[in-house]
Amino acid sequence: MQLKINDLTFAYNKKEEKIIENFNLEVQKGEVVALVGVSGSGKSTVLRLTAGLEIPDSGQIIIAGQSVADEHKFIAAEKREVGMVFQDYALFPHLSVEKNIAFGIDHLSKSKRKTRVKELLKLVNLAGFEKRYPHQLSGGQQQRIALARTLAPGPEILLLDEPFSNLDAELKDKIRKELNEIIKKIGITTILVSHDREDAEFMKAREILMN
Ligand SMILES: Nc1ncnc2c1ncn2[C@@H]1O[C@H](COP(=O)(O)OP(=O)(O)OP(=O)(O)O)[C@@H](O)[C@H]1O
């Protein structure tokens, strides 16, 4: 089991109602799961809890056999082998593509970093784009760079929060196809949040309805 969530409960404001209550989820290695459901049902919150960006009120999260959040411990986001691509891509505008991708792999030697960046650019079909800056890229290209940056450290789980919401219809089809190909090619366990069930169907994802 790549991800196991047991009886997870969480509220942003502890005096108000729970956003997530006794939520359970099991995801197998290499599986693609889509969290679907109405706006405000807590889809993004489940991703944030899994990534370590929020602290659960109770329950447990186990990633690749290791408990990362339970009543006794909380492993910080940067120490979890989880990569998250945000809705707005969150690329660093002042850093080149190369430096954006290399951001999470500064523990590697310079030459290994270079090789890894090249590998990832090839994977996302943007070989040769090393020296560009985010503002010199199209929306779809920025998204692929964001994906490359997230994949660079070799996460166990990939989290995608509404990956197609900022794209127009035509580009969305193209990007969805590319993203699907990349995910299937590397076989990474993926959890996708989308308000559009068509995305889940396209990615052949197992749908989890949040309400
Ligand atoms: N940082 C925050 N502080 C307080 N409340 C928040 C915060 N982030 C989200 N919420 C609230 O938590 C609830 C769940 O939000 P969440 O973003 O997880 O839902 P969602 O299902 O992903 O929605 P959407 O499809 O609109 O993105 C909403 O009622 C939202 O207003």
Short mmCIF file of C-alpha atoms and ligand atoms in Angstrom, two decimals:
data_model
loop_
_atom_site.label_atom_id
_atom_site.label_comp_id
_atom_site.label_asym_id
_atom_site.label_seq_id
_atom_site.Cartn_x
_atom_site.Cartn_y
_atom_site.Cartn_z
CA MET A 1 0.00 0.00 0.00
CA GLN A 2 1.45 3.34 -1.05
CA LEU A 3 -0.92 5.56 0.91
CA LYS A 4 -3.17 4.72 3.80
CA ILE A 5 -5.33 7.29 5.53
CA ASN A 6 -7.09 6.15 8.69
CA ASP A 7 -9.96 8.05 10.34
CA LEU A 8 -8.57 11.43 9.39
CA THR A 9 -10.30 14.43 10.96
CA PHE A 10 -9.46 18.07 10.40
CA ALA A 11 -10.87 21.60 10.79
CA TYR A 12 -9.11 24.84 9.74
CA ASN A 13 -10.90 26.71 12.47
CA LYS A 14 -11.04 24.49 15.52
CA LYS A 15 -14.21 26.17 16.76
CA GLU A 16 -16.05 25.50 13.53
CA GLU A 17 -17.26 22.31 11.89
CA LYS A 18 -14.86 19.68 10.63
CA ILE A 19 -13.88 19.88 6.97
CA ILE A 20 -12.71 16.25 6.98
CA GLU A 21 -14.28 13.78 9.36
CA ASN A 22 -13.23 10.14 9.79
CA PHE A 23 -11.92 10.01 6.25
CA ASN A 24 -10.35 6.75 5.06
CA LEU A 25 -8.45 6.02 1.87
CA GLU A 26 -6.16 3.29 0.57
CA VAL A 27 -4.14 3.77 -2.58
CA GLN A 28 -2.03 1.02 -4.15
CA LYS A 29 1.40 1.62 -5.65
CA GLY A 30 1.04 2.95 -9.19
CA GLU A 31 -2.67 3.59 -8.83
CA VAL A 32 -4.30 6.82 -10.04
CA VAL A 33 -7.08 8.08 -7.79
CA ALA A 34 -9.30 11.10 -8.33
CA LEU A 35 -11.00 12.97 -5.52
CA VAL A 36 -14.20 14.35 -6.95
CA GLY A 37 -17.07 16.22 -5.36
CA VAL A 38 -18.66 19.62 -4.96
CA SER A 39 -16.70 22.76 -4.24
CA GLY A 40 -15.82 23.01 -0.57
CA SER A 41 -16.09 19.28 0.10
CA GLY A 42 -12.46 19.15 1.23
CA LYS A 43 -10.69 17.67 -1.79
CA SER A 44 -7.75 20.07 -1.69
CA THR A 45 -7.63 19.76 2.08
CA VAL A 46 -7.00 15.99 1.79
CA LEU A 47 -4.08 16.74 -0.53
CA ARG A 48 -2.69 19.38 1.86
CA LEU A 49 -2.91 16.97 4.79
CA THR A 50 -1.20 14.23 2.76
CA ALA A 51 1.56 16.62 1.70
CA GLY A 52 2.13 17.75 5.29
CA LEU A 53 0.91 21.31 4.76
CA GLU A 54 -1.75 20.94 7.47
CA ILE A 55 -1.69 19.07 10.77
CA PRO A 56 -4.56 16.60 11.30
CA ASP A 57 -6.70 16.91 14.41
CA SER A 58 -6.80 13.13 14.62
CA GLY A 59 -6.24 10.05 12.52
CA GLN A 60 -3.21 8.67 10.75
CA ILE A 61 -1.46 9.01 7.39
CA ILE A 62 0.93 6.28 6.23
CA ILE A 63 3.10 6.82 3.14
CA ALA A 64 5.01 3.88 1.66
CA GLY A 65 4.76 2.04 4.97
CA GLN A 66 5.91 4.93 7.11
CA SER A 67 3.57 6.78 9.44
CA VAL A 68 3.96 10.49 8.66
CA ALA A 69 1.16 11.82 10.83
CA ASP A 70 -0.47 10.27 13.86
CA GLU A 71 -1.15 11.15 17.47
CA HIS A 72 2.56 10.89 18.32
CA LYS A 73 4.30 12.35 15.32
CA PHE A 74 4.17 14.78 12.45
CA ILE A 75 6.71 14.52 9.65
CA ALA A 76 7.24 17.87 7.91
CA ALA A 77 6.28 18.36 4.26
CA GLU A 78 9.87 18.52 3.01
CA LYS A 79 10.67 15.20 4.67
CA ARG A 80 7.71 13.36 3.14
CA GLU A 81 8.28 11.76 -0.22
CA VAL A 82 5.29 13.51 -1.68
CA GLY A 83 5.25 15.94 -4.59
CA MET A 84 2.42 18.39 -5.10
CA VAL A 85 1.62 20.44 -8.18
CA PHE A 86 -0.50 23.43 -7.26
CA GLN A 87 -3.31 24.97 -9.28
CA ASP A 88 -1.26 28.06 -10.10
CA TYR A 89 1.96 26.00 -10.70
CA ALA A 90 3.87 28.21 -8.23
CA LEU A 91 7.07 28.41 -10.30
CA PHE A 92 9.71 30.83 -9.02
CA PRO A 93 9.51 33.75 -11.48
CA HIS A 94 13.09 34.91 -10.86
CA LEU A 95 14.62 31.48 -11.49
CA SER A 96 15.30 29.84 -14.85
CA VAL A 97 13.58 26.61 -15.80
CA GLU A 98 16.75 24.73 -14.92
CA LYS A 99 16.92 26.27 -11.45
CA ASN A 100 13.21 25.79 -10.86
CA ILE A 101 13.53 22.08 -11.59
CA ALA A 102 16.74 21.72 -9.57
CA PHE A 103 15.17 23.43 -6.53
CA GLY A 104 14.39 20.24 -4.60
CA ILE A 105 17.57 18.35 -5.52
CA ASP A 106 20.31 20.62 -4.20
CA HIS A 107 21.72 17.69 -2.20
CA LEU A 108 22.97 16.23 -5.50
CA SER A 109 26.31 17.19 -7.03
CA LYS A 110 26.26 19.82 -9.78
CA SER A 111 26.79 17.30 -12.55
CA LYS A 112 24.12 14.91 -11.21
CA ARG A 113 21.72 17.83 -10.92
CA LYS A 114 22.35 18.80 -14.53
CA THR A 115 21.76 15.24 -15.72
CA ARG A 116 18.55 14.96 -13.70
CA VAL A 117 17.24 18.29 -15.04
CA LYS A 118 17.94 17.13 -18.60
CA GLU A 119 16.20 13.82 -17.93
CA LEU A 120 13.10 15.57 -16.61
CA LEU A 121 12.96 18.11 -19.43
CA LYS A 122 13.05 15.22 -21.86
CA LEU A 123 10.28 13.46 -19.93
CA VAL A 124 8.00 16.51 -20.17
CA ASN A 125 8.95 17.15 -23.82
CA LEU A 126 10.72 20.44 -23.13
CA ALA A 127 14.34 19.53 -23.85
CA GLY A 128 16.43 22.64 -24.46
CA PHE A 129 14.27 24.95 -22.33
CA GLU A 130 16.83 25.13 -19.47
CA LYS A 131 17.65 28.83 -19.74
CA ARG A 132 14.12 30.17 -20.18
CA TYR A 133 12.23 31.96 -17.44
CA PRO A 134 8.64 31.10 -16.47
CA HIS A 135 7.21 34.26 -18.12
CA GLN A 136 8.71 33.10 -21.41
CA LEU A 137 6.63 29.92 -21.36
CA SER A 138 3.00 29.21 -22.30
CA GLY A 139 0.55 28.09 -19.61
CA GLY A 140 0.85 24.48 -20.71
CA GLN A 141 4.65 24.64 -20.71
CA GLN A 142 4.67 26.19 -17.25
CA GLN A 143 2.54 23.34 -16.02
CA ARG A 144 4.95 20.78 -17.46
CA ILE A 145 7.88 22.54 -15.78
CA ALA A 146 5.96 22.52 -12.50
CA LEU A 147 5.47 18.78 -12.97
CA ALA A 148 9.17 18.28 -13.75
CA ARG A 149 10.15 20.21 -10.63
CA THR A 150 7.78 18.13 -8.50
CA LEU A 151 9.09 14.85 -9.95
CA ALA A 152 12.78 15.81 -9.66
CA PRO A 153 13.37 14.43 -6.13
CA GLY A 154 11.60 11.15 -7.08
CA PRO A 155 8.53 11.32 -4.83
CA GLU A 156 6.57 8.22 -3.82
CA ILE A 157 3.27 9.99 -4.45
CA LEU A 158 2.24 12.73 -6.86
CA LEU A 159 -0.56 15.09 -5.83
CA LEU A 160 -2.26 17.20 -8.49
CA ASP A 161 -4.65 19.93 -7.41
CA GLU A 162 -6.99 20.87 -10.28
CA PRO A 163 -4.21 20.51 -12.85
CA PHE A 164 -6.40 21.58 -15.77
CA SER A 165 -8.38 24.42 -14.28
CA ASN A 166 -6.26 27.25 -15.69
CA LEU A 167 -6.23 25.95 -19.25
CA ASP A 168 -8.59 26.69 -22.11
CA ALA A 169 -10.55 23.76 -23.57
CA GLU A 170 -8.23 23.01 -26.47
CA LEU A 171 -5.05 23.17 -24.41
CA LYS A 172 -6.70 21.17 -21.65
CA ASP A 173 -7.18 18.17 -23.96
CA LYS A 174 -3.55 18.29 -25.02
CA ILE A 175 -2.15 18.71 -21.50
CA ARG A 176 -4.42 16.05 -20.06
CA LYS A 177 -3.16 13.60 -22.65
CA GLU A 178 0.49 14.51 -22.00
CA LEU A 179 0.12 14.38 -18.25
CA ASN A 180 -1.60 11.02 -18.48
CA GLU A 181 1.20 9.65 -20.66
CA ILE A 182 3.91 10.86 -18.25
CA ILE A 183 2.14 9.41 -15.21
CA LYS A 184 1.60 6.05 -16.91
CA LYS A 185 5.16 6.02 -18.23
CA ILE A 186 6.79 6.43 -14.83
CA GLY A 187 4.03 4.51 -13.04
CA ILE A 188 3.84 6.96 -10.16
CA THR A 189 1.05 6.73 -7.60
CA THR A 190 -1.11 9.79 -8.24
CA ILE A 191 -3.93 11.54 -6.47
CA LEU A 192 -5.76 14.06 -8.55
CA VAL A 193 -8.31 16.62 -7.45
CA SER A 194 -10.79 17.77 -10.03
CA HIS A 195 -14.26 19.24 -10.08
CA ASP A 196 -14.70 17.64 -13.53
CA ARG A 197 -15.44 13.91 -13.58
CA GLU A 198 -14.40 13.81 -17.21
CA ASP A 199 -10.79 14.36 -16.05
CA ALA A 200 -11.00 11.32 -13.78
CA GLU A 201 -12.45 9.20 -16.57
CA PHE A 202 -9.78 10.32 -18.99
CA MET A 203 -6.99 9.46 -16.53
CA LYS A 204 -8.71 6.09 -15.85
CA ALA A 205 -8.63 7.06 -12.22
CA ARG A 206 -10.51 5.37 -9.42
CA GLU A 207 -13.00 7.98 -8.27
CA ILE A 208 -13.48 8.84 -4.62
CA LEU A 209 -16.55 10.97 -4.03
CA MET A 210 -16.13 13.56 -1.29
CA ASN A 211 -19.23 15.10 0.28
N1 LIG B 1 -6.80 28.07 4.75
C1 LIG B 1 -8.09 27.92 5.06
N2 LIG B 1 -8.61 28.49 6.16
C2 LIG B 1 -9.92 28.32 6.49
N3 LIG B 1 -10.80 27.61 5.76
C3 LIG B 1 -10.34 27.03 4.65
C4 LIG B 1 -8.98 27.16 4.23
N4 LIG B 1 -8.81 26.47 3.07
C5 LIG B 1 -10.02 25.94 2.78
N5 LIG B 1 -10.93 26.28 3.72
C6 LIG B 1 -12.36 25.84 3.74
O1 LIG B 1 -12.37 24.43 3.83
C7 LIG B 1 -13.41 23.87 3.03
C8 LIG B 1 -12.81 22.82 2.09
O2 LIG B 1 -11.94 23.48 1.18
P1 LIG B 1 -11.17 22.69 0.04
O3 LIG B 1 -10.36 23.69 -0.70
O4 LIG B 1 -10.49 21.51 0.62
O5 LIG B 1 -12.39 22.18 -0.84
P2 LIG B 1 -12.40 21.60 -2.31
O6 LIG B 1 -13.33 20.43 -2.29
O7 LIG B 1 -11.02 21.36 -2.79
O8 LIG B 1 -13.06 22.81 -3.09
P3 LIG B 1 -12.84 23.36 -4.59
O9 LIG B 1 -13.38 22.30 -5.51
O10 LIG B 1 -13.69 24.60 -4.59
O11 LIG B 1 -11.38 23.64 -4.75
C9 LIG B 1 -14.08 25.05 2.35
O12 LIG B 1 -15.25 25.36 3.07
C10 LIG B 1 -13.06 26.16 2.47
O13 LIG B 1 -13.71 27.41 2.53
#
